[in-house]
Amino acid sequence: MILVKLGGSVLTDKARLRTPRRTTIVRLGKELAGASESLVVVHGAGSYGHILARRHRLHERFLGKDQLLAGARVQRDVKALDMLVLDALLKAGLAPVSLPPSALLTMDDGRVADFASKPFLDYVVMGLTPVTFGDVVRDRTRGLAICSGDVLMLELARAFHPTRAIFVADVDGLYTADPKRVRTARRLESVAAEDLDAIDFTPASTADVTGSIEGKVRRMIEIAAHAGETLIVNGNVKNRLRDAVRGRPVAGTHVVGRR
Ligand code: IP8
């Protein structure tokens, strides 16, 4: 099994509310269809999730009834993005099935308390391609919480030990500093826990509600302990994802798990 996370910054324009990158979504769907094994797809929320989640502080503690309306709105919006991903996969000849975290996962104070992984396996065995996404979920302490696609990647990697876990980003991999800010930033061929201290993780102005880049990389390192190979590739470059899901060598960053 191959686990793929399509990052929200590739699928959407993150600065403009609910703005999809339709051509990219369709292309990535086609590239996924060439996978050498069964697939489970996770996607981020991009501007369908982060903008309103931040505005209504859904990533903080429960602040009152107003948040319920905002939570329902964001749940609806991430499903709208999910539909675009499903359409792209259908167009590419895959048989996707959407599994929303709002129904399958419960948190407790922002940590996963309960996750139903069985439906994913059942559908994979049938030959379908499960698709899940960053979502607003139930939280036993807070009422509602944000569950990022990265958290789902970790839960799925723990449950299924995929051959490959692939993170599709809008840059070529992990750099020594933010390549959009620092011209001299250098791409790392591989990254392990002991390399993190040497990386400049200065936050971008619009940090995600689901955490910093450093937090995301730390989670990838955790995921790598459960996957044969874990890599970050650029989804904006044609055929990088296609090659990665076929197991071909591809420019990117290999993430090394703790041994
Ligand atoms: O884009 C975020 O998921 P991510 C989910 O995978 C929401 O971090 C609703 C903002």
mmCIF file of C-alpha atoms and ligand atoms in Angstrom:
data_model
loop_
_atom_site.group_PDB
_atom_site.id
_atom_site.type_symbol
_atom_site.label_atom_id
_atom_site.label_comp_id
_atom_site.label_asym_id
_atom_site.label_seq_id
_atom_site.Cartn_x
_atom_site.Cartn_y
_atom_site.Cartn_z
ATOM 1 C CA MET A 1 0.000 0.000 0.000
ATOM 2 C CA ILE A 2 1.111 3.537 -0.771
ATOM 3 C CA LEU A 3 -0.050 6.444 1.414
ATOM 4 C CA VAL A 4 -0.130 9.841 -0.261
ATOM 5 C CA LYS A 5 -0.812 13.223 1.296
ATOM 6 C CA LEU A 6 -1.742 15.928 -1.194
ATOM 7 C CA GLY A 7 -0.828 19.189 0.542
ATOM 8 C CA GLY A 8 -3.413 21.961 0.718
ATOM 9 C CA SER A 9 -0.894 24.462 -0.662
ATOM 10 C CA VAL A 10 -0.720 22.457 -3.893
ATOM 11 C CA LEU A 11 -4.464 21.855 -4.241
ATOM 12 C CA THR A 12 -5.550 25.406 -3.403
ATOM 13 C CA ASP A 13 -4.459 29.021 -3.362
ATOM 14 C CA LYS A 14 -3.965 29.256 0.393
ATOM 15 C CA ALA A 15 -4.316 33.017 0.504
ATOM 16 C CA ARG A 16 -7.767 33.145 -1.110
ATOM 17 C CA LEU A 17 -10.775 31.572 0.604
ATOM 18 C CA ARG A 18 -12.022 28.361 -1.066
ATOM 19 C CA THR A 19 -9.912 28.820 -4.203
ATOM 20 C CA PRO A 20 -8.980 25.513 -5.850
ATOM 21 C CA ARG A 21 -6.150 24.913 -8.320
ATOM 22 C CA ARG A 22 -8.331 22.825 -10.589
ATOM 23 C CA THR A 23 -5.783 22.002 -13.294
ATOM 24 C CA THR A 24 -3.263 20.818 -10.690
ATOM 25 C CA ILE A 25 -5.892 18.685 -8.918
ATOM 26 C CA VAL A 26 -6.819 16.959 -12.194
ATOM 27 C CA ARG A 27 -3.148 16.402 -13.125
ATOM 28 C CA LEU A 28 -2.300 14.935 -9.710
ATOM 29 C CA GLY A 29 -5.304 12.606 -10.030
ATOM 30 C CA LYS A 30 -3.866 11.285 -13.311
ATOM 31 C CA GLU A 31 -0.400 10.900 -11.810
ATOM 32 C CA LEU A 32 -1.835 8.861 -8.925
ATOM 33 C CA ALA A 33 -3.565 6.497 -11.339
ATOM 34 C CA GLY A 34 -0.154 5.087 -12.351
ATOM 35 C CA ALA A 35 0.588 3.763 -8.834
ATOM 36 C CA SER A 36 2.280 0.377 -8.625
ATOM 37 C CA GLU A 37 0.225 -0.649 -5.553
ATOM 38 C CA SER A 38 -3.058 0.072 -3.820
ATOM 39 C CA LEU A 39 -3.404 3.661 -2.657
ATOM 40 C CA VAL A 40 -4.825 5.548 0.296
ATOM 41 C CA VAL A 41 -5.081 9.285 -0.346
ATOM 42 C CA VAL A 42 -5.126 11.992 2.330
ATOM 43 C CA HIS A 43 -5.478 15.639 1.434
ATOM 44 C CA GLY A 44 -4.971 18.895 3.265
ATOM 45 C CA ALA A 45 -7.592 21.611 3.635
ATOM 46 C CA GLY A 46 -5.753 24.584 2.130
ATOM 47 C CA SER A 47 -7.925 27.676 1.841
ATOM 48 C CA TYR A 48 -11.051 25.517 2.338
ATOM 49 C CA GLY A 49 -10.060 25.001 5.979
ATOM 50 C CA HIS A 50 -7.290 27.104 7.435
ATOM 51 C CA ILE A 51 -8.696 30.596 6.800
ATOM 52 C CA LEU A 52 -12.059 30.144 8.567
ATOM 53 C CA ALA A 53 -10.589 27.800 11.209
ATOM 54 C CA ARG A 54 -8.187 30.583 12.197
ATOM 55 C CA ARG A 55 -10.830 33.315 12.037
ATOM 56 C CA HIS A 56 -13.081 31.353 14.428
ATOM 57 C CA ARG A 57 -10.178 29.990 16.515
ATOM 58 C CA LEU A 58 -11.287 26.391 15.980
ATOM 59 C CA HIS A 59 -7.750 25.205 16.769
ATOM 60 C CA GLU A 60 -7.917 26.636 20.287
ATOM 61 C CA ARG A 61 -10.082 25.594 23.229
ATOM 62 C CA PHE A 62 -13.869 25.538 22.848
ATOM 63 C CA LEU A 63 -15.107 29.098 23.044
ATOM 64 C CA GLY A 64 -18.860 28.769 22.833
ATOM 65 C CA LYS A 65 -21.819 28.052 20.598
ATOM 66 C CA ASP A 66 -20.684 30.353 17.784
ATOM 67 C CA GLN A 67 -17.925 27.908 17.069
ATOM 68 C CA LEU A 68 -20.469 25.195 16.248
ATOM 69 C CA LEU A 69 -21.670 27.132 13.247
ATOM 70 C CA ALA A 70 -18.095 27.827 12.155
ATOM 71 C CA GLY A 71 -17.181 24.144 12.667
ATOM 72 C CA ALA A 72 -20.128 23.060 10.530
ATOM 73 C CA ARG A 73 -19.129 25.569 7.853
ATOM 74 C CA VAL A 74 -15.531 24.330 7.712
ATOM 75 C CA GLN A 75 -16.692 20.691 7.664
ATOM 76 C CA ARG A 76 -18.864 21.549 4.690
ATOM 77 C CA ASP A 77 -16.034 23.411 2.944
ATOM 78 C CA VAL A 78 -13.421 20.647 3.299
ATOM 79 C CA LYS A 79 -15.991 18.255 1.836
ATOM 80 C CA ALA A 80 -16.331 20.583 -1.149
ATOM 81 C CA LEU A 81 -12.565 20.343 -1.742
ATOM 82 C CA ASP A 82 -12.790 16.586 -1.220
ATOM 83 C CA MET A 83 -15.371 16.417 -4.030
ATOM 84 C CA LEU A 84 -12.868 18.041 -6.408
ATOM 85 C CA VAL A 85 -10.255 15.434 -5.433
ATOM 86 C CA LEU A 86 -12.793 12.616 -5.874
ATOM 87 C CA ASP A 87 -13.772 13.965 -9.299
ATOM 88 C CA ALA A 88 -10.115 14.066 -10.375
ATOM 89 C CA LEU A 89 -9.537 10.478 -9.228
ATOM 90 C CA LEU A 90 -12.714 9.281 -10.976
ATOM 91 C CA LYS A 91 -11.647 11.057 -14.154
ATOM 92 C CA ALA A 92 -8.297 9.263 -13.941
ATOM 93 C CA GLY A 93 -10.024 5.862 -13.730
ATOM 94 C CA LEU A 94 -9.572 5.184 -10.010
ATOM 95 C CA ALA A 95 -12.553 4.242 -7.818
ATOM 96 C CA PRO A 96 -12.298 6.643 -4.848
ATOM 97 C CA VAL A 97 -14.344 6.376 -1.667
ATOM 98 C CA SER A 98 -14.481 9.305 0.734
ATOM 99 C CA LEU A 99 -13.983 8.560 4.452
ATOM 100 C CA PRO A 100 -14.547 11.770 6.484
ATOM 101 C CA PRO A 101 -12.636 12.040 9.774
ATOM 102 C CA SER A 102 -15.649 13.848 11.311
ATOM 103 C CA ALA A 103 -17.310 10.409 11.377
ATOM 104 C CA LEU A 104 -14.306 8.118 11.950
ATOM 105 C CA LEU A 105 -12.016 9.863 14.394
ATOM 106 C CA THR A 106 -12.399 11.320 17.903
ATOM 107 C CA MET A 107 -9.858 13.483 19.693
ATOM 108 C CA ASP A 108 -9.294 14.255 23.343
ATOM 109 C CA ASP A 109 -7.766 17.676 23.963
ATOM 110 C CA GLY A 110 -6.306 17.773 20.471
ATOM 111 C CA ARG A 111 -4.871 14.238 20.469
ATOM 112 C CA VAL A 112 -6.335 11.235 18.679
ATOM 113 C CA ALA A 113 -8.410 9.187 21.120
ATOM 114 C CA ASP A 114 -10.091 6.845 18.686
ATOM 115 C CA PHE A 115 -9.659 6.140 14.967
ATOM 116 C CA ALA A 116 -11.546 3.586 12.856
ATOM 117 C CA SER A 117 -8.947 2.319 10.390
ATOM 118 C CA LYS A 118 -10.880 -0.803 9.373
ATOM 119 C CA PRO A 119 -13.057 0.859 6.698
ATOM 120 C CA PHE A 120 -9.850 1.929 4.897
ATOM 121 C CA LEU A 121 -8.604 -1.647 4.735
ATOM 122 C CA ASP A 122 -11.994 -3.058 3.741
ATOM 123 C CA TYR A 123 -12.236 -0.682 0.787
ATOM 124 C CA VAL A 124 -8.631 -1.253 -0.287
ATOM 125 C CA VAL A 125 -9.240 -5.016 -0.300
ATOM 126 C CA MET A 126 -12.248 -4.406 -2.589
ATOM 127 C CA GLY A 127 -10.045 -2.419 -4.982
ATOM 128 C CA LEU A 128 -11.323 1.041 -4.107
ATOM 129 C CA THR A 129 -9.123 4.013 -3.228
ATOM 130 C CA PRO A 130 -9.989 5.477 0.200
ATOM 131 C CA VAL A 131 -9.706 9.258 0.401
ATOM 132 C CA THR A 132 -9.649 11.205 3.652
ATOM 133 C CA PHE A 133 -8.727 14.769 4.581
ATOM 134 C CA GLY A 134 -7.939 17.381 7.223
ATOM 135 C CA ASP A 135 -11.253 18.035 8.989
ATOM 136 C CA VAL A 136 -13.109 19.369 12.026
ATOM 137 C CA VAL A 137 -13.725 16.442 14.374
ATOM 138 C CA ARG A 138 -15.303 15.672 17.769
ATOM 139 C CA ASP A 139 -13.097 16.288 20.789
ATOM 140 C CA ARG A 140 -14.044 14.857 24.208
ATOM 141 C CA THR A 141 -12.576 17.822 26.081
ATOM 142 C CA ARG A 142 -12.912 20.727 23.665
ATOM 143 C CA GLY A 143 -16.122 19.864 21.818
ATOM 144 C CA LEU A 144 -14.598 20.354 18.379
ATOM 145 C CA ALA A 145 -10.978 20.177 17.226
ATOM 146 C CA ILE A 146 -9.009 20.362 14.017
ATOM 147 C CA CYS A 147 -7.543 17.105 12.777
ATOM 148 C CA SER A 148 -4.832 17.663 10.190
ATOM 149 C CA GLY A 149 -4.171 15.361 7.265
ATOM 150 C CA ASP A 150 -0.700 14.773 8.737
ATOM 151 C CA VAL A 151 -2.265 13.262 11.869
ATOM 152 C CA LEU A 152 -4.279 10.958 9.605
ATOM 153 C CA MET A 153 -1.092 9.985 7.747
ATOM 154 C CA LEU A 154 0.430 8.918 11.071
ATOM 155 C CA GLU A 155 -2.640 6.923 12.132
ATOM 156 C CA LEU A 156 -2.806 5.204 8.731
ATOM 157 C CA ALA A 157 0.941 4.481 8.685
ATOM 158 C CA ARG A 158 0.697 2.930 12.158
ATOM 159 C CA ALA A 159 -2.238 0.796 11.091
ATOM 160 C CA PHE A 160 -0.999 -0.378 7.671
ATOM 161 C CA HIS A 161 2.821 -0.026 7.494
ATOM 162 C CA PRO A 162 2.765 1.229 3.871
ATOM 163 C CA THR A 163 5.591 0.537 1.438
ATOM 164 C CA ARG A 164 5.800 4.260 0.807
ATOM 165 C CA ALA A 165 4.406 7.425 2.456
ATOM 166 C CA ILE A 166 4.560 10.386 0.085
ATOM 167 C CA PHE A 167 3.997 14.030 1.029
ATOM 168 C CA VAL A 168 3.159 16.223 -1.945
ATOM 169 C CA ALA A 169 4.310 19.789 -1.277
ATOM 170 C CA ASP A 170 4.659 23.043 -3.253
ATOM 171 C CA VAL A 171 8.471 22.963 -3.016
ATOM 172 C CA ASP A 172 11.061 20.352 -4.007
ATOM 173 C CA GLY A 173 11.467 18.971 -0.494
ATOM 174 C CA LEU A 174 12.794 20.120 2.863
ATOM 175 C CA TYR A 175 15.372 22.922 2.775
ATOM 176 C CA THR A 176 17.939 24.265 5.223
ATOM 177 C CA ALA A 177 15.652 27.362 5.419
ATOM 178 C CA ASP A 178 12.413 28.478 3.739
ATOM 179 C CA PRO A 179 13.403 28.556 0.011
ATOM 180 C CA LYS A 180 10.725 31.188 -0.651
ATOM 181 C CA ARG A 181 12.423 33.537 1.821
ATOM 182 C CA VAL A 182 16.113 32.597 1.815
ATOM 183 C CA ARG A 183 17.834 32.466 -1.586
ATOM 184 C CA THR A 184 20.749 30.395 -0.336
ATOM 185 C CA ALA A 185 18.510 27.675 1.151
ATOM 186 C CA ARG A 186 19.663 24.211 0.110
ATOM 187 C CA ARG A 187 17.454 21.164 -0.399
ATOM 188 C CA LEU A 188 18.212 18.213 1.840
ATOM 189 C CA GLU A 189 18.417 14.805 0.130
ATOM 190 C CA SER A 190 17.404 13.229 3.403
ATOM 191 C CA VAL A 191 16.378 14.358 6.864
ATOM 192 C CA ALA A 192 16.488 12.577 10.203
ATOM 193 C CA ALA A 193 15.731 13.734 13.755
ATOM 194 C CA GLU A 194 19.382 14.646 14.389
ATOM 195 C CA ASP A 195 19.382 17.094 11.424
ATOM 196 C CA LEU A 196 16.553 19.260 12.759
ATOM 197 C CA ASP A 197 18.669 21.531 14.963
ATOM 198 C CA ALA A 198 20.600 22.744 11.905
ATOM 199 C CA ILE A 199 17.448 23.783 10.007
ATOM 200 C CA ASP A 200 16.098 27.344 10.145
ATOM 201 C CA PHE A 201 12.367 26.840 10.722
ATOM 202 C CA THR A 202 11.532 30.570 11.035
ATOM 203 C CA PRO A 203 7.753 30.550 10.574
ATOM 204 C CA ALA A 204 6.133 31.951 7.441
ATOM 205 C CA SER A 205 3.745 34.845 8.080
ATOM 206 C CA THR A 206 0.692 32.643 7.551
ATOM 207 C CA ALA A 207 1.416 29.577 9.659
ATOM 208 C CA ASP A 208 -1.197 26.805 9.421
ATOM 209 C CA VAL A 209 -3.719 26.263 12.192
ATOM 210 C CA THR A 210 -2.358 22.719 12.283
ATOM 211 C CA GLY A 211 1.128 23.775 13.319
ATOM 212 C CA SER A 212 4.574 24.779 12.189
ATOM 213 C CA ILE A 213 6.741 23.236 9.477
ATOM 214 C CA GLU A 214 8.996 21.901 12.220
ATOM 215 C CA GLY A 215 6.049 20.135 13.858
ATOM 216 C CA LYS A 216 5.066 18.663 10.501
ATOM 217 C CA VAL A 217 8.600 17.397 9.837
ATOM 218 C CA ARG A 218 8.746 15.842 13.320
ATOM 219 C CA ARG A 219 5.501 14.035 12.539
ATOM 220 C CA MET A 220 6.916 12.832 9.198
ATOM 221 C CA ILE A 221 9.882 11.371 11.099
ATOM 222 C CA GLU A 222 7.392 9.503 13.298
ATOM 223 C CA ILE A 223 5.554 8.283 10.184
ATOM 224 C CA ALA A 224 8.824 7.126 8.607
ATOM 225 C CA ALA A 225 9.257 4.629 11.443
ATOM 226 C CA HIS A 226 6.143 2.828 10.153
ATOM 227 C CA ALA A 227 6.723 3.063 6.378
ATOM 228 C CA GLY A 228 9.220 1.400 4.028
ATOM 229 C CA GLU A 229 10.130 4.773 2.561
ATOM 230 C CA THR A 230 8.893 8.306 3.346
ATOM 231 C CA LEU A 231 9.441 11.181 0.953
ATOM 232 C CA ILE A 232 8.501 14.766 0.209
ATOM 233 C CA VAL A 233 8.040 15.642 -3.476
ATOM 234 C CA ASN A 234 6.971 18.734 -5.392
ATOM 235 C CA GLY A 235 3.415 18.407 -6.713
ATOM 236 C CA ASN A 236 3.789 21.508 -8.865
ATOM 237 C CA VAL A 237 6.374 19.778 -11.045
ATOM 238 C CA LYS A 238 4.775 17.506 -13.617
ATOM 239 C CA ASN A 239 5.333 13.753 -13.110
ATOM 240 C CA ARG A 240 7.175 13.930 -9.781
ATOM 241 C CA LEU A 241 4.203 12.322 -8.042
ATOM 242 C CA ARG A 242 3.757 9.865 -10.929
ATOM 243 C CA ASP A 243 7.358 8.700 -10.565
ATOM 244 C CA ALA A 244 7.128 8.562 -6.773
ATOM 245 C CA VAL A 245 4.027 6.325 -6.812
ATOM 246 C CA ARG A 246 5.723 4.068 -9.369
ATOM 247 C CA GLY A 247 8.726 3.672 -7.078
ATOM 248 C CA ARG A 248 11.091 5.453 -9.474
ATOM 249 C CA PRO A 249 13.896 7.695 -8.204
ATOM 250 C CA VAL A 250 12.636 11.251 -7.922
ATOM 251 C CA ALA A 251 13.972 14.633 -6.754
ATOM 252 C CA GLY A 252 12.761 15.304 -3.227
ATOM 253 C CA THR A 253 13.692 14.704 0.395
ATOM 254 C CA HIS A 254 13.789 11.294 2.044
ATOM 255 C CA VAL A 255 12.571 11.297 5.625
ATOM 256 C CA VAL A 256 14.385 8.874 7.886
ATOM 257 C CA GLY A 257 12.572 7.470 10.918
ATOM 258 C CA ARG A 258 14.031 6.783 14.358
ATOM 259 C CA ARG A 259 15.505 3.328 14.663
HETATM 260 O O1 IP8 B 1 -4.394 21.033 5.833
HETATM 261 C C1 IP8 B 1 -6.310 21.049 8.230
HETATM 262 O O2 IP8 B 1 -5.697 19.923 7.653
HETATM 263 P P1 IP8 B 1 -4.262 20.056 6.950
HETATM 264 C C2 IP8 B 1 -7.791 20.853 8.510
HETATM 265 O O3 IP8 B 1 -3.909 18.683 6.511
HETATM 266 C C3 IP8 B 1 -8.556 22.095 8.712
HETATM 267 O O4 IP8 B 1 -3.303 20.543 8.018
HETATM 268 C C4 IP8 B 1 -10.017 21.950 8.838
HETATM 269 C C5 IP8 B 1 -8.068 23.301 8.796
#
